[in-house]
Amino acid sequence: MTIRAAGTTPTFPAEALRAQFPALQRAGSFVFFDNAAGAQVPQSVLDAVNAHLIDHNVQRGGRYAQSMAVDATIARARESVAAFINAPRPEEVAFGMNATSFIRTISLAIGLTLEARNEIIVTELDHAANVETWLALERMGAKFVWWKMRADGCLHMDDLQPLLSSRTRLVACTLTSNALGSIVDVRAAADLAHAAGAEILLDSVHYGPHGPMDVQAFDCDYLVCSGYKIFAPHMGFMWGRYELLKRLPTFREDFIPDEPPGKIEAGTFVYENVAGMDAAIYYLAQLGRSLAGLGGAPDSRSLRTDTRFAMQAIQAYEQGLSLELACVLREHGAQIYGIDSDARVAERVPTFCFNMPGLAPRVVTETLARANIGIRDGHMYAPRLMRRLGVPVESGVARVSLVHYNTRAEIQRFGTVLGELRAAS
Ligand SMILES: Cc1ncc(COP(=O)(O)O)c(C=O)c1O
């Protein structure tokens, strides 16, 4: 697909891209506005999953062609993910079930190595996956220090600095809030953590579909992510600095070498979904090439440049969606939690938590569901954040979360239903 000829003004081809997503086509007028809980997959991802299951649905490590093909698929996917996140080495990338289980794996290993440095900094903004996993280390002697969020829904570096000391082992923080959509300046956080001799683990699950990832630019030590938010099936991947992974005392069977990635990947993972993750990265790379006016298909050498270009274009397009969404929410009297200033749009992704005055969040989501628009209500797996926002954890907030295949027309439909709801209440 060539989306624009070289030299013309780049416009983001959301409609053309939607045609590549069978779920969007089949769902008719249904609006997918719950992407923070998982995104749809393009046809090329379905094809890769199917091809894997049909042609080589066998265990890896055998000496026959189908089994060697599985090894090749995993190796290729490792290279692709490494390019996607700018990892120096593909062996630093591990595959598994999801982000939570990777944080658990890393945290348990870190728990075994706690000495005088036994403080873990956790945040008020994070998904419980990157909080509870760490709090569970209390029995192993960990102490916890809370990096609090400010009233603007953001984590500020001035607040992190005084929390760090020679006792800090690790900062566990999100790249972007899955509730408020605010982006954290993780490079600054990494610099501060490293200056104190500590490490930093980033949860990039929510940020993944919204902008370019670069573990070298972030200068993080570990990063976890979920494929199912980035147009791939349900699976997770993680990255860690080779030398740190090598030292971590993870669980592994005797016959697994004490080397990354094997020492991080306990047991069999879902190979077809790893094939799907690889295809999702190629989908993004193809988008990048098209937007750059380049012909031909992406290959492993162009993958980093092509995917980065795509993610930058997605970021720019999504800023427009954020502005439009904020405008519609304000117009209909919604209380927006977190960044609510157009001037700060670059500090957020198009994920908004809101409440309609006098209406329970579930009434809002049920009304939208009847109008064929899927959003979510509840605590967004961040109960502490809900308390901090002053909303009851049981009812929580309503959340609308967009990705690059969403359109302004969908936002307008969402606004019309909000307007009708407000008028009727
Ligand atoms: C920011 C964030 N972190 C972690 C998770 C948990 O990810 P997983 O389901 O891959 O364990 C989610 C899931 O929604 C999330 O949004």
GROMACS .gro file of C-alpha atoms and ligand atoms in nm:
model
  441
    1MET     CA    1   0.000   0.000   0.000
    2THR     CA    2   0.145   0.338  -0.096
    3ILE     CA    3  -0.018   0.598   0.117
    4ARG     CA    4   0.134   0.913  -0.026
    5ALA     CA    5   0.366   0.997  -0.305
    6ALA     CA    6   0.701   1.145  -0.203
    7GLY     CA    7   0.689   1.522  -0.170
    8THR     CA    8   0.319   1.563  -0.100
    9THR     CA    9   0.183   1.682   0.232
   10PRO     CA   10   0.167   1.390   0.474
   11THR     CA   11  -0.185   1.326   0.596
   12PHE     CA   12  -0.240   1.035   0.824
   13PRO     CA   13  -0.423   0.760   0.634
   14ALA     CA   14  -0.648   0.637   0.915
   15GLU     CA   15  -0.928   0.529   0.678
   16ALA     CA   16  -0.692   0.334   0.451
   17LEU     CA   17  -0.540   0.165   0.755
   18ARG     CA   18  -0.879   0.070   0.894
   19ALA     CA   19  -0.934  -0.136   0.581
   20GLN     CA   20  -0.646  -0.358   0.694
   21PHE     CA   21  -0.818  -0.447   1.024
   22PRO     CA   22  -1.083  -0.717   0.970
   23ALA     CA   23  -1.233  -0.657   1.315
   24LEU     CA   24  -1.300  -0.293   1.233
   25GLN     CA   25  -1.463  -0.390   0.904
   26ARG     CA   26  -1.676  -0.664   1.055
   27ALA     CA   27  -1.792  -0.459   1.351
   28GLY     CA   28  -1.977  -0.220   1.120
   29SER     CA   29  -2.063   0.098   1.305
   30PHE     CA   30  -1.920  -0.019   1.639
   31VAL     CA   31  -1.660   0.224   1.772
   32PHE     CA   32  -1.354   0.070   1.940
   33PHE     CA   33  -1.269   0.328   2.207
   34ASP     CA   34  -1.134   0.082   2.467
   35ASN     CA   35  -0.796   0.026   2.307
   36ALA     CA   36  -0.607   0.072   2.633
   37ALA     CA   37  -0.744  -0.270   2.725
   38GLY     CA   38  -0.623  -0.420   2.398
   39ALA     CA   39  -0.613  -0.317   2.033
   40GLN     CA   40  -0.734  -0.489   1.715
   41VAL     CA   41  -0.498  -0.668   1.477
   42PRO     CA   42  -0.436  -0.615   1.104
   43GLN     CA   43  -0.490  -0.894   0.848
   44SER     CA   44  -0.114  -0.947   0.818
   45VAL     CA   45  -0.101  -1.042   1.187
   46LEU     CA   46  -0.386  -1.288   1.144
   47ASP     CA   47  -0.208  -1.434   0.842
   48ALA     CA   48   0.115  -1.479   1.040
   49VAL     CA   49  -0.066  -1.651   1.330
   50ASN     CA   50  -0.256  -1.877   1.088
   51ALA     CA   51   0.054  -1.961   0.887
   52HIS     CA   52   0.236  -2.056   1.204
   53LEU     CA   53  -0.045  -2.282   1.322
   54ILE     CA   54  -0.089  -2.445   0.983
   55ASP     CA   55   0.271  -2.482   0.874
   56HIS     CA   56   0.474  -2.534   1.191
   57ASN     CA   57   0.268  -2.577   1.503
   58VAL     CA   58   0.532  -2.793   1.670
   59GLN     CA   59   0.780  -2.755   1.955
   60ARG     CA   60   1.104  -2.575   1.882
   61GLY     CA   61   1.444  -2.735   1.917
   62GLY     CA   62   1.386  -3.037   1.692
   63ARG     CA   63   1.601  -3.138   1.395
   64TYR     CA   64   1.318  -3.141   1.139
   65ALA     CA   65   1.213  -2.858   0.913
   66GLN     CA   66   0.893  -2.751   1.090
   67SER     CA   67   1.067  -2.731   1.425
   68MET     CA   68   1.359  -2.538   1.283
   69ALA     CA   69   1.106  -2.300   1.130
   70VAL     CA   70   0.974  -2.227   1.481
   71ASP     CA   71   1.327  -2.148   1.598
   72ALA     CA   72   1.363  -1.917   1.297
   73THR     CA   73   1.031  -1.742   1.371
   74ILE     CA   74   1.133  -1.674   1.730
   75ALA     CA   75   1.478  -1.551   1.626
   76ARG     CA   76   1.325  -1.320   1.364
   77ALA     CA   77   1.069  -1.185   1.612
   78ARG     CA   78   1.346  -1.116   1.862
   79GLU     CA   79   1.531  -0.915   1.600
   80SER     CA   80   1.213  -0.729   1.508
   81VAL     CA   81   1.127  -0.637   1.865
   82ALA     CA   82   1.489  -0.537   1.923
   83ALA     CA   83   1.467  -0.302   1.622
   84PHE     CA   84   1.128  -0.171   1.737
   85ILE     CA   85   1.260  -0.069   2.079
   86ASN     CA   86   1.617   0.000   1.966
   87ALA     CA   87   1.772  -0.274   2.179
   88PRO     CA   88   2.147  -0.316   2.127
   89ARG     CA   89   2.115  -0.697   2.122
   90PRO     CA   90   1.823  -0.927   2.029
   91GLU     CA   91   1.916  -1.168   2.313
   92GLU     CA   92   1.808  -0.893   2.551
   93VAL     CA   93   1.449  -0.943   2.435
   94ALA     CA   94   1.242  -1.213   2.606
   95PHE     CA   95   0.895  -1.341   2.514
   96GLY     CA   96   0.622  -1.455   2.747
   97MET     CA   97   0.261  -1.431   2.854
   98ASN     CA   98   0.224  -1.067   2.952
   99ALA     CA   99   0.388  -0.769   3.114
  100THR     CA  100   0.275  -0.852   3.467
  101SER     CA  101   0.443  -1.191   3.471
  102PHE     CA  102   0.765  -1.033   3.346
  103ILE     CA  103   0.761  -0.772   3.622
  104ARG     CA  104   0.700  -1.057   3.866
  105THR     CA  105   0.995  -1.253   3.726
  106ILE     CA  106   1.229  -0.955   3.747
  107SER     CA  107   1.104  -0.842   4.087
  108LEU     CA  108   1.142  -1.188   4.241
  109ALA     CA  109   1.499  -1.207   4.116
  110ILE     CA  110   1.572  -0.857   4.246
  111GLY     CA  111   1.413  -0.953   4.576
  112LEU     CA  112   1.670  -1.230   4.609
  113THR     CA  113   1.955  -0.983   4.568
  114LEU     CA  114   1.842  -0.715   4.815
  115GLU     CA  115   2.109  -0.607   5.059
  116ALA     CA  116   2.169  -0.260   5.203
  117ARG     CA  117   2.004  -0.119   4.894
  118ASN     CA  118   1.657  -0.244   4.968
  119GLU     CA  119   1.431   0.047   4.875
  120ILE     CA  120   1.204   0.031   4.574
  121ILE     CA  121   1.043   0.349   4.448
  122VAL     CA  122   0.688   0.288   4.323
  123THR     CA  123   0.448   0.548   4.190
  124GLU     CA  124   0.092   0.662   4.246
  125LEU     CA  125   0.037   0.677   3.871
  126ASP     CA  126   0.122   0.319   3.783
  127HIS     CA  127  -0.100   0.023   3.694
  128ALA     CA  128  -0.115  -0.223   3.984
  129ALA     CA  129   0.100  -0.462   3.777
  130ASN     CA  130   0.399  -0.236   3.843
  131VAL     CA  131   0.313  -0.169   4.206
  132GLU     CA  132   0.179  -0.485   4.366
  133THR     CA  133   0.456  -0.698   4.214
  134TRP     CA  134   0.706  -0.482   4.402
  135LEU     CA  135   0.505  -0.454   4.725
  136ALA     CA  136   0.506  -0.834   4.731
  137LEU     CA  137   0.880  -0.816   4.802
  138GLU     CA  138   0.815  -0.690   5.154
  139ARG     CA  139   0.869  -1.043   5.287
  140MET     CA  140   1.212  -1.042   5.120
  141GLY     CA  141   1.312  -0.730   5.311
  142ALA     CA  142   1.216  -0.460   5.060
  143LYS     CA  143   1.111  -0.114   5.176
  144PHE     CA  144   0.895   0.110   4.964
  145VAL     CA  145   0.905   0.477   4.884
  146TRP     CA  146   0.613   0.641   4.703
  147TRP     CA  147   0.670   0.880   4.416
  148LYS     CA  148   0.353   1.085   4.436
  149MET     CA  149   0.162   1.233   4.149
  150ARG     CA  150   0.088   1.604   4.142
  151ALA     CA  151  -0.255   1.759   4.086
  152ASP     CA  152  -0.187   1.783   3.711
  153GLY     CA  153  -0.190   1.402   3.686
  154CYS     CA  154   0.184   1.382   3.623
  155LEU     CA  155   0.497   1.255   3.795
  156HIS     CA  156   0.750   1.535   3.840
  157MET     CA  157   1.125   1.490   3.854
  158ASP     CA  158   1.160   1.741   4.138
  159ASP     CA  159   0.959   1.498   4.348
  160LEU     CA  160   1.171   1.197   4.255
  161GLN     CA  161   1.507   1.352   4.340
  162PRO     CA  162   1.463   1.367   4.720
  163LEU     CA  163   1.335   1.007   4.731
  164LEU     CA  164   1.659   0.864   4.593
  165SER     CA  165   1.950   0.768   4.812
  166SER     CA  166   2.223   0.509   4.854
  167ARG     CA  167   1.945   0.277   4.976
  168THR     CA  168   1.749   0.289   4.648
  169ARG     CA  169   1.767  -0.037   4.455
  170LEU     CA  170   1.520   0.041   4.177
  171VAL     CA  171   1.263   0.288   4.046
  172ALA     CA  172   0.955   0.112   3.900
  173CYS     CA  173   0.766   0.356   3.687
  174THR     CA  174   0.539   0.375   3.390
  175LEU     CA  175   0.618   0.542   3.061
  176THR     CA  176   0.258   0.649   3.029
  177SER     CA  177  -0.044   0.620   3.256
  178ASN     CA  178  -0.303   0.371   3.135
  179ALA     CA  179  -0.563   0.581   3.317
  180LEU     CA  180  -0.474   0.946   3.266
  181GLY     CA  181  -0.267   0.917   2.949
  182SER     CA  182   0.015   1.131   3.092
  183ILE     CA  183   0.364   1.057   2.961
  184VAL     CA  184   0.650   1.043   3.211
  185ASP     CA  185   0.989   1.194   3.133
  186VAL     CA  186   1.154   0.858   3.182
  187ARG     CA  187   1.495   0.968   3.058
  188ALA     CA  188   1.514   1.226   3.333
  189ALA     CA  189   1.397   0.965   3.584
  190ALA     CA  190   1.663   0.721   3.460
  191ASP     CA  191   1.934   0.985   3.494
  192LEU     CA  192   1.831   1.057   3.852
  193ALA     CA  193   1.805   0.687   3.939
  194HIS     CA  194   2.147   0.611   3.792
  195ALA     CA  195   2.307   0.908   3.965
  196ALA     CA  196   2.195   0.749   4.292
  197GLY     CA  197   2.335   0.411   4.185
  198ALA     CA  198   1.986   0.264   4.137
  199GLU     CA  199   1.820   0.090   3.841
  200ILE     CA  200   1.495   0.175   3.666
  201LEU     CA  201   1.227  -0.055   3.527
  202LEU     CA  202   0.980   0.095   3.282
  203ASP     CA  203   0.629  -0.026   3.217
  204SER     CA  204   0.576   0.065   2.852
  205VAL     CA  205   0.248  -0.126   2.813
  206HIS     CA  206   0.032   0.180   2.772
  207TYR     CA  207   0.280   0.387   2.576
  208GLY     CA  208   0.358   0.106   2.328
  209PRO     CA  209   0.101   0.182   2.055
  210HIS     CA  210   0.137   0.559   2.083
  211GLY     CA  211   0.495   0.658   2.012
  212PRO     CA  212   0.850   0.547   1.932
  213MET     CA  213   1.023   0.338   2.196
  214ASP     CA  214   1.399   0.356   2.239
  215VAL     CA  215   1.555   0.178   2.534
  216GLN     CA  216   1.889   0.345   2.461
  217ALA     CA  217   1.740   0.695   2.460
  218PHE     CA  218   1.535   0.616   2.771
  219ASP     CA  219   1.855   0.476   2.924
  220CYS     CA  220   1.640   0.235   3.126
  221ASP     CA  221   1.757  -0.095   3.270
  222TYR     CA  222   1.445  -0.302   3.212
  223LEU     CA  223   1.134  -0.244   3.003
  224VAL     CA  224   0.818  -0.456   2.989
  225CYS     CA  225   0.549  -0.440   2.724
  226SER     CA  226   0.238  -0.625   2.603
  227GLY     CA  227   0.194  -0.716   2.236
  228TYR     CA  228  -0.184  -0.709   2.256
  229LYS     CA  229  -0.181  -0.330   2.295
  230ILE     CA  230   0.038  -0.293   1.986
  231PHE     CA  231  -0.180  -0.463   1.724
  232ALA     CA  232  -0.052  -0.814   1.802
  233PRO     CA  233  -0.226  -1.104   1.983
  234HIS     CA  234  -0.210  -1.164   2.358
  235MET     CA  235   0.155  -1.199   2.456
  236GLY     CA  236   0.421  -0.995   2.633
  237PHE     CA  237   0.783  -0.909   2.582
  238MET     CA  238   1.050  -0.756   2.794
  239TRP     CA  239   1.394  -0.608   2.749
  240GLY     CA  240   1.682  -0.578   2.993
  241ARG     CA  241   2.046  -0.479   2.972
  242TYR     CA  242   2.238  -0.795   2.888
  243GLU     CA  243   2.479  -0.773   3.181
  244LEU     CA  244   2.198  -0.714   3.430
  245LEU     CA  245   1.992  -1.003   3.294
  246LYS     CA  246   2.296  -1.225   3.307
  247ARG     CA  247   2.340  -1.153   3.679
  248LEU     CA  248   1.973  -1.190   3.779
  249PRO     CA  249   1.901  -1.509   3.975
  250THR     CA  250   1.587  -1.608   3.783
  251PHE     CA  251   1.415  -1.945   3.805
  252ARG     CA  252   1.531  -2.182   3.532
  253GLU     CA  253   1.560  -2.550   3.484
  254ASP     CA  254   1.911  -2.697   3.492
  255PHE     CA  255   1.921  -2.764   3.121
  256ILE     CA  256   1.843  -2.397   3.037
  257PRO     CA  257   2.171  -2.203   3.007
  258ASP     CA  258   2.210  -1.922   3.261
  259GLU     CA  259   2.200  -1.666   2.979
  260PRO     CA  260   1.940  -1.429   2.844
  261PRO     CA  261   1.691  -1.475   2.689
  262GLY     CA  262   1.647  -1.840   2.797
  263LYS     CA  263   1.689  -1.767   3.167
  264ILE     CA  264   1.397  -1.520   3.153
  265GLU     CA  265   1.163  -1.739   2.947
  266ALA     CA  266   1.047  -2.016   3.181
  267GLY     CA  267   0.869  -2.290   2.985
  268THR     CA  268   0.698  -2.269   2.648
  269PHE     CA  269   0.539  -1.944   2.536
  270VAL     CA  270   0.278  -1.895   2.265
  271TYR     CA  271   0.482  -1.915   1.946
  272GLU     CA  272   0.199  -1.821   1.711
  273ASN     CA  273   0.146  -1.501   1.904
  274VAL     CA  274   0.516  -1.422   1.882
  275ALA     CA  275   0.481  -1.468   1.505
  276GLY     CA  276   0.190  -1.223   1.528
  277MET     CA  277   0.403  -0.972   1.719
  278ASP     CA  278   0.664  -0.989   1.447
  279ALA     CA  279   0.395  -0.927   1.184
  280ALA     CA  280   0.258  -0.631   1.383
  281ILE     CA  281   0.601  -0.470   1.377
  282TYR     CA  282   0.619  -0.525   1.001
  283TYR     CA  283   0.272  -0.369   0.968
  284LEU     CA  284   0.404  -0.058   1.145
  285ALA     CA  285   0.722  -0.064   0.936
  286GLN     CA  286   0.517  -0.079   0.616
  287LEU     CA  287   0.317   0.219   0.738
  288GLY     CA  288   0.640   0.407   0.807
  289ARG     CA  289   0.774   0.335   0.458
  290SER     CA  290   0.452   0.442   0.295
  291LEU     CA  291   0.438   0.766   0.491
  292ALA     CA  292   0.799   0.836   0.403
  293GLY     CA  293   0.715   0.787   0.036
  294LEU     CA  294   0.946   0.487   0.009
  295GLY     CA  295   0.863   0.197  -0.215
  296GLY     CA  296   0.911  -0.171  -0.144
  297ALA     CA  297   0.861  -0.380   0.162
  298PRO     CA  298   1.046  -0.325   0.489
  299ASP     CA  299   1.329  -0.563   0.570
  300SER     CA  300   1.520  -0.633   0.887
  301ARG     CA  301   1.776  -0.360   0.804
  302SER     CA  302   1.517  -0.086   0.757
  303LEU     CA  303   1.294  -0.196   1.045
  304ARG     CA  304   1.421   0.050   1.305
  305THR     CA  305   1.395   0.353   1.075
  306ASP     CA  306   1.061   0.246   0.928
  307THR     CA  307   0.892   0.171   1.260
  308ARG     CA  308   1.027   0.488   1.421
  309PHE     CA  309   0.890   0.692   1.132
  310ALA     CA  310   0.551   0.524   1.169
  311MET     CA  311   0.539   0.579   1.544
  312GLN     CA  312   0.632   0.946   1.505
  313ALA     CA  313   0.351   0.988   1.252
  314ILE     CA  314   0.110   0.805   1.482
  315GLN     CA  315   0.213   1.034   1.766
  316ALA     CA  316   0.144   1.346   1.558
  317TYR     CA  317  -0.192   1.214   1.437
  318GLU     CA  318  -0.294   1.111   1.786
  319GLN     CA  319  -0.219   1.457   1.924
  320GLY     CA  320  -0.490   1.583   1.692
  321LEU     CA  321  -0.723   1.314   1.829
  322SER     CA  322  -0.639   1.418   2.187
  323LEU     CA  323  -0.722   1.782   2.113
  324GLU     CA  324  -1.051   1.686   1.952
  325LEU     CA  325  -1.144   1.446   2.230
  326ALA     CA  326  -1.063   1.699   2.503
  327CYS     CA  327  -1.274   1.958   2.321
  328VAL     CA  328  -1.574   1.721   2.297
  329LEU     CA  329  -1.543   1.618   2.662
  330ARG     CA  330  -1.528   1.980   2.777
  331GLU     CA  331  -1.816   2.080   2.551
  332HIS     CA  332  -2.037   1.822   2.724
  333GLY     CA  333  -1.939   1.918   3.076
  334ALA     CA  334  -1.718   1.618   3.154
  335GLN     CA  335  -1.467   1.641   3.436
  336ILE     CA  336  -1.134   1.539   3.284
  337TYR     CA  337  -0.877   1.387   3.521
  338GLY     CA  338  -0.514   1.464   3.446
  339ILE     CA  339  -0.370   1.694   3.180
  340ASP     CA  340  -0.649   1.916   3.054
  341SER     CA  341  -0.463   2.188   2.872
  342ASP     CA  342  -0.431   2.193   2.493
  343ALA     CA  343  -0.089   2.353   2.532
  344ARG     CA  344   0.034   2.034   2.700
  345VAL     CA  345  -0.103   1.792   2.441
  346ALA     CA  346   0.245   1.657   2.365
  347GLU     CA  347   0.264   1.531   2.725
  348ARG     CA  348  -0.026   1.290   2.682
  349VAL     CA  349  -0.171   1.016   2.461
  350PRO     CA  350  -0.540   1.003   2.360
  351THR     CA  351  -0.646   0.817   2.675
  352PHE     CA  352  -0.882   1.019   2.892
  353CYS     CA  353  -1.042   0.937   3.223
  354PHE     CA  354  -1.348   1.147   3.292
  355ASN     CA  355  -1.673   1.163   3.482
  356MET     CA  356  -2.000   1.323   3.386
  357PRO     CA  357  -2.138   1.533   3.674
  358GLY     CA  358  -2.415   1.354   3.858
  359LEU     CA  359  -2.384   1.034   3.654
  360ALA     CA  360  -2.227   0.706   3.766
  361PRO     CA  361  -1.945   0.601   3.529
  362ARG     CA  362  -2.128   0.277   3.451
  363VAL     CA  363  -2.434   0.472   3.335
  364VAL     CA  364  -2.207   0.658   3.093
  365THR     CA  365  -2.046   0.341   2.958
  366GLU     CA  366  -2.378   0.154   2.935
  367THR     CA  367  -2.535   0.440   2.744
  368LEU     CA  368  -2.240   0.450   2.506
  369ALA     CA  369  -2.254   0.071   2.467
  370ARG     CA  370  -2.620   0.095   2.362
  371ALA     CA  371  -2.506   0.349   2.104
  372ASN     CA  372  -2.246   0.100   1.977
  373ILE     CA  373  -1.946   0.271   2.132
  374GLY     CA  374  -1.715   0.063   2.352
  375ILE     CA  375  -1.545   0.242   2.639
  376ARG     CA  376  -1.472   0.123   2.996
  377ASP     CA  377  -1.553   0.224   3.353
  378GLY     CA  378  -1.393   0.126   3.681
  379HIS     CA  379  -1.063   0.169   3.863
  380MET     CA  380  -0.845   0.099   3.557
  381TYR     CA  381  -0.638  -0.143   3.769
  382ALA     CA  382  -0.499   0.159   3.950
  383PRO     CA  383  -0.701   0.172   4.273
  384ARG     CA  384  -0.449   0.392   4.453
  385LEU     CA  385  -0.467   0.641   4.170
  386MET     CA  386  -0.846   0.647   4.198
  387ARG     CA  387  -0.820   0.729   4.568
  388ARG     CA  388  -0.569   1.000   4.489
  389LEU     CA  389  -0.815   1.145   4.235
  390GLY     CA  390  -1.080   1.142   4.506
  391VAL     CA  391  -1.312   0.901   4.327
  392PRO     CA  392  -1.457   0.585   4.486
  393VAL     CA  393  -1.256   0.281   4.377
  394GLU     CA  394  -1.575   0.074   4.333
  395SER     CA  395  -1.723   0.305   4.068
  396GLY     CA  396  -1.405   0.473   3.946
  397VAL     CA  397  -1.411   0.671   3.626
  398ALA     CA  398  -1.504   0.632   3.261
  399ARG     CA  399  -1.210   0.590   3.024
  400VAL     CA  400  -1.198   0.649   2.652
  401SER     CA  401  -0.878   0.537   2.479
  402LEU     CA  402  -0.794   0.582   2.113
  403VAL     CA  403  -0.525   0.454   1.881
  404HIS     CA  404  -0.421   0.542   1.527
  405TYR     CA  405  -0.711   0.366   1.355
  406ASN     CA  406  -0.964   0.585   1.533
  407THR     CA  407  -1.100   0.892   1.361
  408ARG     CA  408  -1.238   1.237   1.423
  409ALA     CA  409  -1.575   1.118   1.293
  410GLU     CA  410  -1.585   0.857   1.571
  411ILE     CA  411  -1.506   1.126   1.829
  412GLN     CA  412  -1.794   1.334   1.698
  413ARG     CA  413  -2.031   1.036   1.734
  414PHE     CA  414  -1.904   0.985   2.089
  415GLY     CA  415  -1.971   1.355   2.157
  416THR     CA  416  -2.325   1.333   2.021
  417VAL     CA  417  -2.409   1.049   2.262
  418LEU     CA  418  -2.252   1.236   2.555
  419GLY     CA  419  -2.459   1.539   2.462
  420GLU     CA  420  -2.781   1.333   2.453
  421LEU     CA  421  -2.694   1.173   2.785
  422ARG     CA  422  -2.634   1.509   2.945
  423ALA     CA  423  -2.956   1.650   2.807
  424ALA     CA  424  -3.153   1.353   2.942
  425SER     CA  425  -3.000   1.363   3.289
  426LIG     C1  426   0.014   0.040   3.201
  426LIG     C2  427  -0.013  -0.107   3.212
  426LIG     N1  428   0.075  -0.184   3.275
  426LIG     C3  429   0.058  -0.316   3.288
  426LIG     C4  430  -0.053  -0.377   3.237
  426LIG     C5  431  -0.066  -0.525   3.251
  426LIG     O1  432  -0.028  -0.581   3.130
  426LIG     P1  433  -0.041  -0.737   3.103
  426LIG     O2  434  -0.185  -0.764   3.082
  426LIG     O3  435   0.037  -0.757   2.977
  426LIG     O4  436   0.014  -0.808   3.217
  426LIG     C6  437  -0.150  -0.302   3.170
  426LIG     C7  438  -0.270  -0.366   3.117
  426LIG     O5  439  -0.365  -0.303   3.079
  426LIG     C8  440  -0.129  -0.162   3.158
  426LIG     O6  441  -0.216  -0.085   3.094
   0.00000   0.00000   0.00000
